[in-house]
C-alpha cells in the first residue's frame, strides 16, 4: 500500500495568517467602539463601506491577475486594510473618500506590488497619505464630539451626509463640523498647530476656549481604546513587543527633549502619546509584519525611527499629525535596516 | 581529519559546568510531545522476519563484500570489509544470502542502494562472541578497530561512524552523552535508559577509558524522570573513583535541545564556530544508544545487529519500543504490531519534526531508524495550503541557528545562491522549528533542503568545470608542445643530416672542401637535377625523395590513404551515410567534390554495414544482452528513418532515389577505374577489421 | 536530412540587417523604443511639466524642434568630428539650438515661456537628444537622421501630451486650459471643461501623481505589446 | 553686436579646445588594454569544451562574447548560464539556440571497443583512457558530456547516458519518490 509523502515537520502550530488578521480585527474593537461613541455612527458606516470596497477591489484585481480568489480573500488582509482606512478618515467624510482610499490601498499599494507579503508600503497609510494630499479639506474636517453637536444627528442623517454631503434637514457637513460658538472643529493636534502658527504658546492654547471645545478628550479616550486592544495583541503574541515599545519610548523621549528645550512651542510627551493616531500606529500600523523590519534590532530601530519622524513633523512640520508619513518613510528604510541588523548566526562568535 | 584544537575549554569553564550552571540557546519551540503513547511498555523483541535486507552502501560508496549469493551466514558475521571510513555491516540473523542487488533504502528519496538480502532460517545461530572483561588492557587503536568491526555508527539519527568520532581522542576535555531525545513521540532512548542503565554506565566507562575526558555530562530532558532515576541508580552503584567526574544534567524540555550544537551550547555556553567540529572545543558527544552499543561491542564482543525502534502513532494498535534486527522490512513490523492504515495515511521515519515520510513498507530498518510514527489524520492533519509569507518573523524568533528564515525563503525562491550563502543557509540544521511556527504554513525546511542540494550540486559542477578547464588547458598546452617538439625534431634531423654530410666531407681540409664545393657547384650548374649544390638544397632534395619514396610505398601497399585528413572526412561521411541510409546518403554526395572519395565512402559504408552485421552475429553468440541492445538501437534507427521519410514529400524521395544513379553513372563515365580501386581498398580494409574482431 | 536543411537555411539568413528604413525608424521612435515610456529617458521634464496639456505640448514642440535640428546638424558634420571629443561638440550644438528655441519662445509665447521656466534650458541635458546624436545621427546619413529626430521627438511629445492630458483631467477637470499661451488668442475656444467638482484629485497635479500615471501608461503599453505578440 | 558674437564664438571655441584637449589626453592616458571580462565570462561557462557554440572550447567562446558574439550559443550551460552571461554583459537575455538537454556522460560499451584511440584524440578534457588496441574507458568524474567522442568512434560503441540518480545527488523532489519497491539488478 502506498502512503502519502510529505515534508517534515509533520506537527505544526495551529495558528494561520487569517487567524492573525482576525485577531487584529477583534482587538481593534475597543478603539472603534470608543470612536463611534464619541463621533457618532458615521465611523461604523465608513468601516462598512471601506471593507465592502476592499473586498470587492481585491476580488476584481485577483480576477485580473488570475489568482485564486477565495483563499486570498480569506486571509483577511484586505478587510483589515479597509477597516484601518475607515478608522483613519473623518466619520462624515464623503463616501468617495473611503472608496478612493481603499481601492488605491488594495489595488495599487498591495496587489500591484505582488499581493500579500510583497508590498513595501503599508497599504492603509499610503492610502491615507494619498487622500490627505489630494483632498485636504475633506480629510481634516472632523465633526465635533456628539455631546457638542449643535444639531442632533440620526443614523439616517449620517448616512445621508456621507453620501450626499447633507443631512436630511439640509445641513452641510461643514455646518455640522462647526460647533455652537461658530468655531470650526478639528483634531486637537490641528487646533494646537493652527494656534501655534498664529503665535500663541502651548499653555495659552490649552487654556483657550476653542481648544477646550475641541475633541481632545475624546481623542484621548480613543487612544486608550487602541492601547487596550494593542495590549491584548501583545498578550496573545500576535505582535511582538519590540516595535510598539520602541515607538512609544521613542515618542516619549524625543518629545520630552523638545518639550524640555522649549515648553512654550512644543507639546508635552503625554499629549503626544494620547493624541492623533499614536496608539493606533504603535500597535496596529507599525506592527504590520509585511512592511516592518523583521530582525529584533531592526524592529527596535524601526520603531524609534518612526517615532523620531512623528515628533519632528508634529513639532516643526507642515502637517498636524505625521503618523502616516512616518510609517511610509520608515517603510522605505526597512530593507536597509534589515540588511544591517542581521543577527549573528550560531557559531559566528558572540 | 585531525583538527588542531585552539579553542579548548579552559579549566575554569569546566569547573563552571560541573558546578551545575547551564545555559540556553536562541529560539526553540515546545511541540506536543506525545511520548506517553510508547514510553510505558517494556522493550520487546520484534522477532526474526522471513528475510532481511541489509544495505551495504555507505555515503554512495560500495564496500568490498565478503559474501556471495548462496552463502549461508550466521548472526553477527561480517558481510563487508571495513575501510578507513566505512564500518563493517554484519548479518543480523542466520540464513542464506539470496541476492546482492539494489533495494530501496530507508532514505527520503526512496531510491535503491546495494543491499544484501538474507533469507533467514529462524534458528538465529550466531558466531561466537568473545567476551572481554579486561578491555583496559587493550590499546585505543585496538578498541576503536573493534568498534568499527562491530559496525557502530551514531544511533541518534545522523549515523556518523563512531570510530571516526573517537579518533580525536587526543584532546578531549568534555564528553557529553546525549540522552536528550527532544523529538516528540520517540522514547527509544528513554526506555533504553530505564531498562539498561547499568550497561550504559559501563559503556560510558569504556568511552572514558578511550577518551580520558576531564568531565562527562549525561544530558537528559526533564520529561524523562524514570530514565533520570534509573541512570542515577546505576551511577550510584558504580560509585568509585571512575564515576567521580560523571555528572547527570537535567535540562528543560525544549526542542531542539538534542541537536549536537544546541546541546553543547546548553551544557557549556559555547557555540561551535561555523565550519568547525566540536572537537575544536575539546568536546565530543555520543548518543546514549551508541554508548550502549559500544558496551556490547567491547565488553560482550557483540556486533551491532539490532536496535531499539519506537513504534508509535494512533494507527498502531500495539505501540511501544521493540528491539529490531537491522534489515527487518518495515512491512513486517507493520503487520506484527497491528498497523491499521487510515485515510491518507502517512508513515514517518524518525520523529515528526525532523523525520521523513516513506511511501511503502518494503524498506528495511537501518541503524539510524529510531522511530516509526504512524499518525492518524486527526493526530497530524495535512498541512493547509501554503500562503504568502507575511514576514511576521516568528521563524527568526524560534530559529536555534539564529538565521533569518524569511530572508532565506525569499532567496531560495529566487534561487539566489550567493545571497543564500551570505545569509548562512549552510548553518541551517533543518530542525523544522521555523516551519512549525509559520502561520502561512510554508514548508520552509523543504525549500532549504532543495536549495542546499542545488547549491551543493552547483558547487560540484563548478569544481568539475574548473577541473575540465584545467585539463582542457593542459591538453591544449600539450598539443602545442607536441607540435613544437615535432618542429624541433625535424630541425634536428635536418641539422643531423647536415652534419653527417659535413662529416663525410670532414676528413679533408677546409681548402679541399672549398674546392670540392666549388667543383660541386660547377657540376650542379651543369647537372642540376642530381647532385645537390649545397647542404640546403641537398636537404630539400632528400625530403622530396623521401616523400616520393613514401608515396610509392603507399601506392605499392595500396593500403594507407595518402592523406589522413581526407580519409577522416571520407570516413565521417561514410558513417553518416550508414546511419542515414539511402536517402540521407545521397544528399551528402553533391557536397563532396572528389568523386573518388565519394565512391570510396559509399563502398566503405557498405563494407561497414556488413561488418556491423558480422559483429552483431558474433555478439549474439557472446552476449545475448548486448545484441538485444544493438537490435533495439537498430530498431530505433529504422523507426527514425521511417519517421523522416514520412515527413518528406514524395517528390523529394523520388529525386533522392533517382539521383544516386545519375551520380553513379557520371562517376562511372569519368573515373571508372579510380572508383573501382578505391572500392577495392575499402573492401579490403573492412575485411581486415572484421577479421580482427573475430 | 532535416539537420542539413536547417543548416542551410540558417546560413542563408544574413546575420543582422544594418540597413535602416523609414518605417523602421518611425516604428522604433514612436512605439517600440519610445524614449519616454520604454527607454525612460528625459524623465525630469516629462514628470515635472506635464501638469497641463499646454505645458506638455509646449515642451514637446521645443524638444521636437531641437531634436530634428541637432540630428540634422550632427549628421552633417559626423565625418569631421574626432572620436575623442565628439560629446562636447554635440553638447555645444545642442546648447546653441536650445538657446535659439528659448529666445524664440521668449519672443512669441511669453506666458508659456514663463510657465515652463527652467525646463526649456534643461532640454540641453535631456538624454534623449544627446542619446540620438550619439547612437543614430553620428552614424547615419542626413535624411535618416532628420527623420529619426522627427519620429523620436514625436514619440516623446505624444507621451508628454498623454500624460499632460490625463493629469489635467484628473486634477482640474479641464483640457487645453491656457492653450492660448501657445497658439494665440483664437485658441481660447479650444479649452474644454469636462466636469466640475468641489474637490479635485490634487495628487494628479503633484509629482507622485505623475509617477503613478506614468507607470500606468507603461503598463498599458506593455499590455498592448503582449496582446499583439500573442 | 558683431563683437559680442565674436566674443561668444571665441569663448566657446577656447572652452571647446580646452575640454577637447583634456578628453583627448585622457582617452590615451587611461586606455584599457586587456579585457578582464574574458576571464569572468570563461568562469561562467560550463567548461564542457563541447564546441556546440562553434568555437573550439569555452575560452574562445568567452573571447567571442566579449567581442560581441551572441550569448545564447551554449546549450550545455542552458538558460541559467545564458542569464548569467546576459547579466555580466549588461544585455537582454535571449532564447537559447539549440535545446537544453539533461546532463549526460559518455559510456563506452567496452566489448565493442577496438582500441582505435580516436575518441581519446577527440576528448577535449582527456577524460578517456586507453591505448592502441586496448579497451578504452571513460573517467566518469572527468567527463563533461560534450559528446565529441561519439562521432569519431568507428564502431559506434560510445553512448551518452544520463547521470544516474542516487541517494547522494537526490535533489529533494518529493513528487518523484517511487511508491513501489524499486529493485535494480
mmCIF file of C-alpha atoms in Angstrom, chain B residues 458 461-467 469 473, chain D residues 36-49 58-63 65 74 77 81 84-85 88:
data_model
loop_
_atom_site.group_PDB
_atom_site.id
_atom_site.type_symbol
_atom_site.label_atom_id
_atom_site.label_comp_id
_atom_site.label_asym_id
_atom_site.label_seq_id
_atom_site.Cartn_x
_atom_site.Cartn_y
_atom_site.Cartn_z
ATOM 1 C CA UNK B 458 26.222 23.662 -8.292
ATOM 2 C CA UNK B 461 29.606 21.307 -11.029
ATOM 3 C CA UNK B 462 31.756 24.385 -10.603
ATOM 4 C CA UNK B 463 34.563 22.215 -9.282
ATOM 5 C CA UNK B 464 34.109 19.841 -12.163
ATOM 6 C CA UNK B 465 34.110 22.719 -14.610
ATOM 7 C CA UNK B 466 37.301 24.010 -13.091
ATOM 8 C CA UNK B 467 38.920 20.593 -13.446
ATOM 9 C CA UNK B 469 39.083 23.777 -17.761
ATOM 10 C CA UNK B 473 44.245 23.861 -20.968
ATOM 11 C CA UNK D 36 39.402 41.070 -17.782
ATOM 12 C CA UNK D 37 35.874 40.286 -18.860
ATOM 13 C CA UNK D 38 37.023 37.257 -20.850
ATOM 14 C CA UNK D 39 38.204 35.529 -17.694
ATOM 15 C CA UNK D 40 34.920 36.269 -15.957
ATOM 16 C CA UNK D 41 32.878 35.005 -18.877
ATOM 17 C CA UNK D 42 35.029 31.908 -19.068
ATOM 18 C CA UNK D 43 34.322 31.283 -15.397
ATOM 19 C CA UNK D 44 30.579 31.390 -16.079
ATOM 20 C CA UNK D 45 30.711 28.944 -18.984
ATOM 21 C CA UNK D 46 30.279 25.275 -18.077
ATOM 22 C CA UNK D 47 33.674 24.210 -19.434
ATOM 23 C CA UNK D 48 32.297 21.256 -21.336
ATOM 24 C CA UNK D 49 34.560 22.280 -24.222
ATOM 25 C CA UNK D 58 34.863 27.633 -23.787
ATOM 26 C CA UNK D 59 37.658 30.190 -23.566
ATOM 27 C CA UNK D 60 37.472 31.071 -27.261
ATOM 28 C CA UNK D 61 33.713 31.464 -26.941
ATOM 29 C CA UNK D 62 34.205 33.721 -23.916
ATOM 30 C CA UNK D 63 36.572 35.791 -26.023
ATOM 31 C CA UNK D 65 31.226 37.008 -26.423
ATOM 32 C CA UNK D 74 25.829 27.396 -25.116
ATOM 33 C CA UNK D 77 25.022 25.749 -19.845
ATOM 34 C CA UNK D 81 24.348 30.270 -17.888
ATOM 35 C CA UNK D 84 24.453 34.953 -16.085
ATOM 36 C CA UNK D 85 26.195 35.938 -19.295
ATOM 37 C CA UNK D 88 27.608 40.146 -16.903
#
